[in-house]
Amino acid sequence: MSTSAATVLDALGDGHRRSIMEHLAEGPLAVGVLADRLPISRPAVSQHLRVLKEAELVVESAAGTRRFYRVNPAGLAAVREYFDRFWSTTLDNFAALAETESTRSTS
Amino acid sequence: MSTSAATVLDALGDGHRRSIMEHLAEGPLAVGVLADRLPISRPAVSQHLRVLKEAELVVESAAGTRRFYRVNPAGLAAVREYFDRFWSTTLDNFAALAETESTRSTS
DNA sequence: CATGTCGGTAAGTCTGGACTAACGGTAAGT
DNA sequence: ACTTACCGTTAGTCCAGACTTACCGACATG
């Protein structure tokens, strides 16, 4: 519930955040490693990770001075569910519209 | 092909554009009607529709002086496919990681 | 304790893009 | 032809947010 699709899609509206997610999909990574693989500074990565964490798309785990981030499957599930429902209503209303069109000549 | 997931997600990164898509999911609408149901002006809606059209999330059809917009199922399919593949790789690497953890003591 | 590493936070700058007002163009009606 | 309705485009303003620099705390190691 707290993971609203709006928050998630706002978070994924940024290219760098999507890149972070794609990197984390391969496995957990520390912040510094992530920053080395991206064309932005470490603080920028940190701020992106905060947004992703607030959207519940990633989870954090401390290990010494390092903090590992990994993808939160529940966050992904929320988006998938959003698009599934969107897809359903779109097709349903499309079908209803087509039926109205066909019955227009019949009635 | 031309519908890259990046373009689509950039387009859906705006709340008003998502609102437009949700309205259009119920059925085709003219620009003016759409503007009446949203807290923004008609030109703003027009510009959002251009972005959505470039992302191939909607299609346009002229009828007199009015132009109807409707959801393009192919655009939705692109996002769904993106998240499906994302979901798969995430779970795959999670499984691989778990296996490495368990074999760590064995080897 | 001193030093080094890792990473979040604060402050401030700056650009992308969302918005409105004004205009122009096309189709339908009178 | 004149008017009205509908809509895209342009010009220009303005603000959210993405970025960097600098700073600070937490933990490990000598």
mmCIF file of C-alpha atoms (C1' of nucleotides) in Angstrom:
data_model
loop_
_atom_site.group_PDB
_atom_site.id
_atom_site.type_symbol
_atom_site.label_atom_id
_atom_site.label_comp_id
_atom_site.label_asym_id
_atom_site.label_seq_id
_atom_site.Cartn_x
_atom_site.Cartn_y
_atom_site.Cartn_z
ATOM 1 C CA MET A 1 0.000 0.000 0.000
ATOM 2 C CA SER A 2 2.725 2.392 0.974
ATOM 3 C CA THR A 3 4.294 1.529 -2.353
ATOM 4 C CA SER A 4 2.050 3.542 -4.619
ATOM 5 C CA ALA A 5 2.544 3.137 -8.321
ATOM 6 C CA ALA A 6 2.796 6.908 -8.660
ATOM 7 C CA THR A 7 5.818 7.109 -6.384
ATOM 8 C CA VAL A 8 7.454 4.198 -8.123
ATOM 9 C CA LEU A 9 6.914 5.621 -11.593
ATOM 10 C CA ASP A 10 8.151 9.023 -10.493
ATOM 11 C CA ALA A 11 11.288 7.310 -9.235
ATOM 12 C CA LEU A 12 11.727 5.390 -12.482
ATOM 13 C CA GLY A 13 11.196 8.535 -14.525
ATOM 14 C CA ASP A 14 14.878 9.334 -14.244
ATOM 15 C CA GLY A 15 17.371 7.647 -16.534
ATOM 16 C CA HIS A 16 20.134 7.434 -13.978
ATOM 17 C CA ARG A 17 17.816 5.826 -11.461
ATOM 18 C CA ARG A 18 16.783 3.264 -14.053
ATOM 19 C CA SER A 19 20.468 2.620 -14.700
ATOM 20 C CA ILE A 20 21.011 2.089 -10.986
ATOM 21 C CA MET A 21 18.139 -0.385 -10.889
ATOM 22 C CA GLU A 22 19.535 -2.262 -13.866
ATOM 23 C CA HIS A 23 22.922 -2.513 -12.207
ATOM 24 C CA LEU A 24 21.359 -3.729 -8.961
ATOM 25 C CA ALA A 25 19.345 -6.317 -10.858
ATOM 26 C CA GLU A 26 22.620 -8.170 -11.433
ATOM 27 C CA GLY A 27 23.219 -8.310 -7.706
ATOM 28 C CA PRO A 28 23.784 -6.191 -4.577
ATOM 29 C CA LEU A 29 26.297 -3.359 -4.868
ATOM 30 C CA ALA A 30 27.925 -0.828 -2.575
ATOM 31 C CA VAL A 31 27.378 2.871 -3.162
ATOM 32 C CA GLY A 32 30.955 3.584 -4.206
ATOM 33 C CA VAL A 33 31.011 0.782 -6.746
ATOM 34 C CA LEU A 34 27.763 2.041 -8.168
ATOM 35 C CA ALA A 35 29.171 5.576 -8.453
ATOM 36 C CA ASP A 36 32.238 4.278 -10.320
ATOM 37 C CA ARG A 37 30.017 2.683 -12.950
ATOM 38 C CA LEU A 38 27.910 5.780 -13.466
ATOM 39 C CA PRO A 39 28.811 9.175 -14.968
ATOM 40 C CA ILE A 40 27.722 11.003 -11.815
ATOM 41 C CA SER A 41 29.303 11.639 -8.438
ATOM 42 C CA ARG A 42 28.841 9.527 -5.333
ATOM 43 C CA PRO A 43 26.567 12.010 -3.534
ATOM 44 C CA ALA A 44 24.332 12.069 -6.591
ATOM 45 C CA VAL A 45 24.088 8.286 -6.442
ATOM 46 C CA SER A 46 23.325 8.524 -2.744
ATOM 47 C CA GLN A 47 20.452 10.898 -3.398
ATOM 48 C CA HIS A 48 19.077 8.685 -6.149
ATOM 49 C CA LEU A 49 19.245 5.719 -3.811
ATOM 50 C CA ARG A 50 17.258 7.613 -1.242
ATOM 51 C CA VAL A 51 14.496 8.224 -3.782
ATOM 52 C CA LEU A 52 14.537 4.579 -4.810
ATOM 53 C CA LYS A 53 14.442 3.508 -1.183
ATOM 54 C CA GLU A 54 11.492 5.776 -0.434
ATOM 55 C CA ALA A 55 9.731 4.228 -3.420
ATOM 56 C CA GLU A 56 10.571 0.834 -1.896
ATOM 57 C CA LEU A 57 12.308 -0.223 -5.078
ATOM 58 C CA VAL A 58 15.554 -1.027 -3.234
ATOM 59 C CA VAL A 59 16.524 -2.133 0.244
ATOM 60 C CA GLU A 60 19.640 -1.219 2.176
ATOM 61 C CA SER A 61 21.881 -3.404 4.309
ATOM 62 C CA ALA A 62 24.880 -2.146 6.267
ATOM 63 C CA ALA A 63 28.119 -4.133 6.326
ATOM 64 C CA GLY A 64 30.879 -2.359 8.210
ATOM 65 C CA THR A 65 31.322 1.108 6.746
ATOM 66 C CA ARG A 66 29.811 -0.025 3.482
ATOM 67 C CA ARG A 67 26.144 -0.164 2.644
ATOM 68 C CA PHE A 68 24.862 -2.582 0.092
ATOM 69 C CA TYR A 69 21.746 -1.945 -1.912
ATOM 70 C CA ARG A 70 19.688 -4.544 -3.643
ATOM 71 C CA VAL A 71 16.440 -4.631 -5.638
ATOM 72 C CA ASN A 72 13.244 -5.066 -3.658
ATOM 73 C CA PRO A 73 11.037 -7.530 -5.570
ATOM 74 C CA ALA A 74 7.920 -6.142 -3.876
ATOM 75 C CA GLY A 75 8.517 -2.764 -5.491
ATOM 76 C CA LEU A 76 8.794 -4.349 -8.928
ATOM 77 C CA ALA A 77 5.643 -6.338 -8.258
ATOM 78 C CA ALA A 78 3.763 -3.112 -7.574
ATOM 79 C CA VAL A 79 4.601 -1.688 -11.006
ATOM 80 C CA ARG A 80 3.845 -4.919 -12.764
ATOM 81 C CA GLU A 81 0.472 -5.041 -11.070
ATOM 82 C CA TYR A 82 -0.221 -1.438 -12.035
ATOM 83 C CA PHE A 83 0.448 -2.118 -15.698
ATOM 84 C CA ASP A 84 -1.481 -5.359 -15.620
ATOM 85 C CA ARG A 85 -4.600 -3.598 -14.352
ATOM 86 C CA PHE A 86 -4.006 -0.786 -16.832
ATOM 87 C CA TRP A 87 -3.721 -3.279 -19.624
ATOM 88 C CA SER A 88 -6.938 -5.013 -18.571
ATOM 89 C CA THR A 89 -9.092 -1.904 -18.370
ATOM 90 C CA THR A 90 -7.738 -0.693 -21.687
ATOM 91 C CA LEU A 91 -8.611 -3.891 -23.480
ATOM 92 C CA ASP A 92 -11.964 -4.203 -21.700
ATOM 93 C CA ASN A 93 -13.073 -0.738 -22.736
ATOM 94 C CA PHE A 94 -11.746 -1.321 -26.214
ATOM 95 C CA ALA A 95 -13.865 -4.438 -26.489
ATOM 96 C CA ALA A 96 -16.909 -2.620 -25.087
ATOM 97 C CA LEU A 97 -16.400 0.158 -27.587
ATOM 98 C CA ALA A 98 -16.163 -2.267 -30.473
ATOM 99 C CA GLU A 99 -19.378 -3.935 -29.384
ATOM 100 C CA THR A 100 -21.164 -0.587 -29.214
ATOM 101 C CA GLU A 101 -19.970 0.115 -32.727
ATOM 102 C CA SER A 102 -21.262 -3.176 -34.074
ATOM 103 C CA THR A 103 -24.654 -2.961 -32.326
ATOM 104 C CA ARG A 104 -25.116 0.543 -33.615
ATOM 105 C CA SER A 105 -26.257 -0.788 -37.011
ATOM 106 C CA THR A 106 -28.182 -3.694 -35.476
ATOM 107 C CA SER A 107 -30.368 -1.732 -33.080
ATOM 108 C CA MET B 1 11.812 -1.156 -31.775
ATOM 109 C CA SER B 2 11.231 2.548 -31.933
ATOM 110 C CA THR B 3 9.322 2.291 -28.677
ATOM 111 C CA SER B 4 12.218 2.150 -26.266
ATOM 112 C CA ALA B 5 11.366 1.497 -22.648
ATOM 113 C CA ALA B 6 13.418 4.539 -21.673
ATOM 114 C CA THR B 7 11.252 6.902 -23.711
ATOM 115 C CA VAL B 8 8.082 5.334 -22.384
ATOM 116 C CA LEU B 9 9.180 5.530 -18.761
ATOM 117 C CA ASP B 10 10.323 9.112 -19.214
ATOM 118 C CA ALA B 11 6.856 9.896 -20.539
ATOM 119 C CA LEU B 12 5.166 8.122 -17.641
ATOM 120 C CA GLY B 13 7.391 9.915 -15.155
ATOM 121 C CA ASP B 14 4.930 12.817 -15.074
ATOM 122 C CA GLY B 15 1.804 12.582 -12.955
ATOM 123 C CA HIS B 16 -0.399 14.517 -15.349
ATOM 124 C CA ARG B 17 0.632 12.291 -18.228
ATOM 125 C CA ARG B 18 -0.228 9.215 -16.162
ATOM 126 C CA SER B 19 -3.586 10.827 -15.419
ATOM 127 C CA ILE B 20 -4.139 11.348 -19.130
ATOM 128 C CA MET B 21 -3.329 7.715 -19.816
ATOM 129 C CA GLU B 22 -5.742 6.570 -17.118
ATOM 130 C CA HIS B 23 -8.492 8.707 -18.600
ATOM 131 C CA LEU B 24 -7.802 7.372 -22.082
ATOM 132 C CA ALA B 25 -7.844 3.822 -20.772
ATOM 133 C CA GLU B 26 -11.607 4.208 -20.333
ATOM 134 C CA GLY B 27 -11.977 5.119 -23.989
ATOM 135 C CA PRO B 28 -10.964 7.633 -26.674
ATOM 136 C CA LEU B 29 -11.264 11.315 -25.766
ATOM 137 C CA ALA B 30 -10.934 14.672 -27.503
ATOM 138 C CA VAL B 31 -8.293 17.123 -26.340
ATOM 139 C CA GLY B 32 -10.785 19.644 -24.988
ATOM 140 C CA VAL B 33 -12.651 17.063 -22.942
ATOM 141 C CA LEU B 34 -9.378 15.860 -21.536
ATOM 142 C CA ALA B 35 -8.414 19.406 -20.594
ATOM 143 C CA ASP B 36 -11.725 19.933 -18.791
ATOM 144 C CA ARG B 37 -11.062 16.914 -16.598
ATOM 145 C CA LEU B 38 -7.559 17.983 -15.694
ATOM 146 C CA PRO B 39 -6.330 20.935 -13.615
ATOM 147 C CA ILE B 40 -4.159 22.225 -16.456
ATOM 148 C CA SER B 41 -4.823 24.243 -19.588
ATOM 149 C CA ARG B 42 -5.564 22.825 -23.013
ATOM 150 C CA PRO B 43 -2.164 23.676 -24.501
ATOM 151 C CA ALA B 44 -0.534 21.871 -21.609
ATOM 152 C CA VAL B 45 -2.607 18.798 -22.395
ATOM 153 C CA SER B 46 -1.652 19.162 -26.039
ATOM 154 C CA GLN B 47 2.014 19.161 -25.160
ATOM 155 C CA HIS B 48 1.651 16.150 -22.908
ATOM 156 C CA LEU B 49 -0.154 14.336 -25.685
ATOM 157 C CA ARG B 50 2.721 15.063 -28.024
ATOM 158 C CA VAL B 51 5.153 13.469 -25.582
ATOM 159 C CA LEU B 52 2.867 10.457 -25.181
ATOM 160 C CA LYS B 53 2.498 10.177 -28.921
ATOM 161 C CA GLU B 54 6.259 10.305 -29.461
ATOM 162 C CA ALA B 55 6.571 7.539 -26.889
ATOM 163 C CA GLU B 56 3.951 5.642 -28.899
ATOM 164 C CA LEU B 57 1.749 5.322 -25.845
ATOM 165 C CA VAL B 58 -1.212 6.954 -27.603
ATOM 166 C CA VAL B 59 -2.449 7.280 -31.163
ATOM 167 C CA GLU B 60 -4.265 10.198 -32.732
ATOM 168 C CA SER B 61 -7.256 10.231 -35.053
ATOM 169 C CA ALA B 62 -8.794 13.334 -36.583
ATOM 170 C CA ALA B 63 -12.565 13.751 -36.798
ATOM 171 C CA GLY B 64 -13.579 17.117 -38.133
ATOM 172 C CA THR B 65 -11.900 19.804 -36.093
ATOM 173 C CA ARG B 66 -11.594 17.451 -33.163
ATOM 174 C CA ARG B 67 -8.796 15.013 -32.579
ATOM 175 C CA PHE B 68 -9.376 11.892 -30.573
ATOM 176 C CA TYR B 69 -6.620 10.180 -28.699
ATOM 177 C CA ARG B 70 -6.636 6.595 -27.523
ATOM 178 C CA VAL B 71 -4.222 4.270 -25.785
ATOM 179 C CA ASN B 72 -1.828 2.354 -27.977
ATOM 180 C CA PRO B 73 -1.655 -1.226 -26.662
ATOM 181 C CA ALA B 74 1.768 -1.713 -28.266
ATOM 182 C CA GLY B 75 3.209 0.993 -26.043
ATOM 183 C CA LEU B 76 1.872 -0.648 -22.931
ATOM 184 C CA ALA B 77 3.222 -3.977 -24.111
ATOM 185 C CA ALA B 78 6.700 -2.459 -24.328
ATOM 186 C CA VAL B 79 6.687 -1.438 -20.662
ATOM 187 C CA ARG B 80 5.263 -4.736 -19.538
ATOM 188 C CA GLU B 81 7.967 -6.560 -21.424
ATOM 189 C CA TYR B 82 10.625 -4.324 -19.907
ATOM 190 C CA PHE B 83 9.468 -5.093 -16.371
ATOM 191 C CA ASP B 84 9.073 -8.779 -17.125
ATOM 192 C CA ARG B 85 12.664 -9.043 -18.253
ATOM 193 C CA PHE B 86 13.747 -6.926 -15.308
ATOM 194 C CA TRP B 87 11.861 -9.187 -12.964
ATOM 195 C CA SER B 88 13.442 -12.282 -14.482
ATOM 196 C CA THR B 89 17.031 -11.126 -14.272
ATOM 197 C CA THR B 90 16.498 -9.927 -10.720
ATOM 198 C CA LEU B 91 15.185 -13.263 -9.565
ATOM 199 C CA ASP B 92 17.766 -15.196 -11.566
ATOM 200 C CA ASN B 93 20.676 -13.334 -10.028
ATOM 201 C CA PHE B 94 19.080 -13.599 -6.628
ATOM 202 C CA ALA B 95 18.887 -17.354 -7.037
ATOM 203 C CA ALA B 96 22.480 -17.502 -8.284
ATOM 204 C CA LEU B 97 23.600 -15.456 -5.330
ATOM 205 C CA ALA B 98 21.815 -17.727 -2.887
ATOM 206 C CA GLU B 99 23.471 -20.737 -4.448
ATOM 207 C CA THR B 100 26.912 -19.144 -4.162
ATOM 208 C CA GLU B 101 26.206 -18.496 -0.503
ATOM 209 C CA SER B 102 25.272 -22.095 0.160
ATOM 210 C CA THR B 103 28.207 -23.614 -1.784
ATOM 211 C CA ARG B 104 30.623 -21.279 -0.013
ATOM 212 C CA SER B 105 30.753 -23.644 2.963
ATOM 213 C CA THR B 106 30.832 -26.745 0.749
ATOM 214 C CA SER B 107 33.813 -25.836 -1.421
ATOM 215 C "C1'" DC C 1 44.552 7.733 19.306
ATOM 216 C "C1'" DA C 2 45.458 8.793 14.568
ATOM 217 C "C1'" DT C 3 44.499 7.781 9.959
ATOM 218 C "C1'" DG C 4 41.940 6.227 6.120
ATOM 219 C "C1'" DT C 5 37.681 4.655 3.950
ATOM 220 C "C1'" DC C 6 32.865 4.762 3.111
ATOM 221 C "C1'" DG C 7 28.727 7.147 2.698
ATOM 222 C "C1'" DG C 8 24.861 10.334 4.090
ATOM 223 C "C1'" DT C 9 23.702 15.400 4.490
ATOM 224 C "C1'" DA C 10 23.702 20.549 3.693
ATOM 225 C "C1'" DA C 11 24.169 24.409 0.807
ATOM 226 C "C1'" DG C 12 24.006 26.420 -3.420
ATOM 227 C "C1'" DT C 13 23.930 26.513 -8.584
ATOM 228 C "C1'" DC C 14 21.803 25.658 -12.809
ATOM 229 C "C1'" DT C 15 19.333 23.428 -16.429
ATOM 230 C "C1'" DG C 16 15.250 20.822 -18.203
ATOM 231 C "C1'" DG C 17 10.669 20.982 -18.770
ATOM 232 C "C1'" DA C 18 5.898 22.191 -17.320
ATOM 233 C "C1'" DC C 19 2.936 25.896 -17.626
ATOM 234 C "C1'" DT C 20 0.218 30.038 -19.429
ATOM 235 C "C1'" DA C 21 -0.900 33.632 -22.763
ATOM 236 C "C1'" DA C 22 -1.167 34.788 -27.378
ATOM 237 C "C1'" DC C 23 -1.402 33.513 -32.056
ATOM 238 C "C1'" DG C 24 -2.468 30.913 -36.326
ATOM 239 C "C1'" DG C 25 -4.732 27.409 -38.988
ATOM 240 C "C1'" DT C 26 -8.520 24.320 -40.259
ATOM 241 C "C1'" DA C 27 -13.241 22.598 -40.336
ATOM 242 C "C1'" DA C 28 -18.236 23.264 -39.727
ATOM 243 C "C1'" DG C 29 -22.238 26.195 -39.372
ATOM 244 C "C1'" DT C 30 -25.111 30.417 -40.581
ATOM 245 C "C1'" DA D 1 -17.705 35.344 -46.305
ATOM 246 C "C1'" DC D 2 -18.194 35.674 -41.392
ATOM 247 C "C1'" DT D 3 -18.300 33.450 -37.184
ATOM 248 C "C1'" DT D 4 -17.488 29.891 -33.989
ATOM 249 C "C1'" DA D 5 -15.265 25.806 -32.178
ATOM 250 C "C1'" DC D 6 -11.264 22.915 -31.740
ATOM 251 C "C1'" DC D 7 -6.491 22.308 -31.492
ATOM 252 C "C1'" DG D 8 -1.389 22.716 -32.380
ATOM 253 C "C1'" DT D 9 2.611 25.908 -31.922
ATOM 254 C "C1'" DT D 10 5.435 29.672 -30.277
ATOM 255 C "C1'" DA D 11 7.438 32.651 -26.870
ATOM 256 C "C1'" DG D 12 8.581 33.383 -22.503
ATOM 257 C "C1'" DT D 13 8.306 32.623 -17.376
ATOM 258 C "C1'" DC D 14 9.234 29.883 -13.532
ATOM 259 C "C1'" DC D 15 10.188 26.154 -10.462
ATOM 260 C "C1'" DA D 16 11.253 21.334 -9.214
ATOM 261 C "C1'" DG D 17 15.002 18.595 -8.928
ATOM 262 C "C1'" DA D 18 19.616 16.887 -10.413
ATOM 263 C "C1'" DC D 19 24.265 17.927 -9.687
ATOM 264 C "C1'" DT D 20 28.713 19.220 -7.325
ATOM 265 C "C1'" DT D 21 31.462 20.867 -3.500
ATOM 266 C "C1'" DA D 22 32.288 20.779 1.139
ATOM 267 C "C1'" DC D 23 31.458 18.900 5.498
ATOM 268 C "C1'" DC D 24 30.561 15.468 9.014
ATOM 269 C "C1'" DG D 25 29.793 11.000 11.418
ATOM 270 C "C1'" DA D 26 30.591 5.874 11.656
ATOM 271 C "C1'" DC D 27 33.566 2.078 11.394
ATOM 272 C "C1'" DA D 28 37.952 -0.356 10.720
ATOM 273 C "C1'" DT D 29 43.042 -0.608 10.970
ATOM 274 C "C1'" DG D 30 47.840 0.920 12.138
#
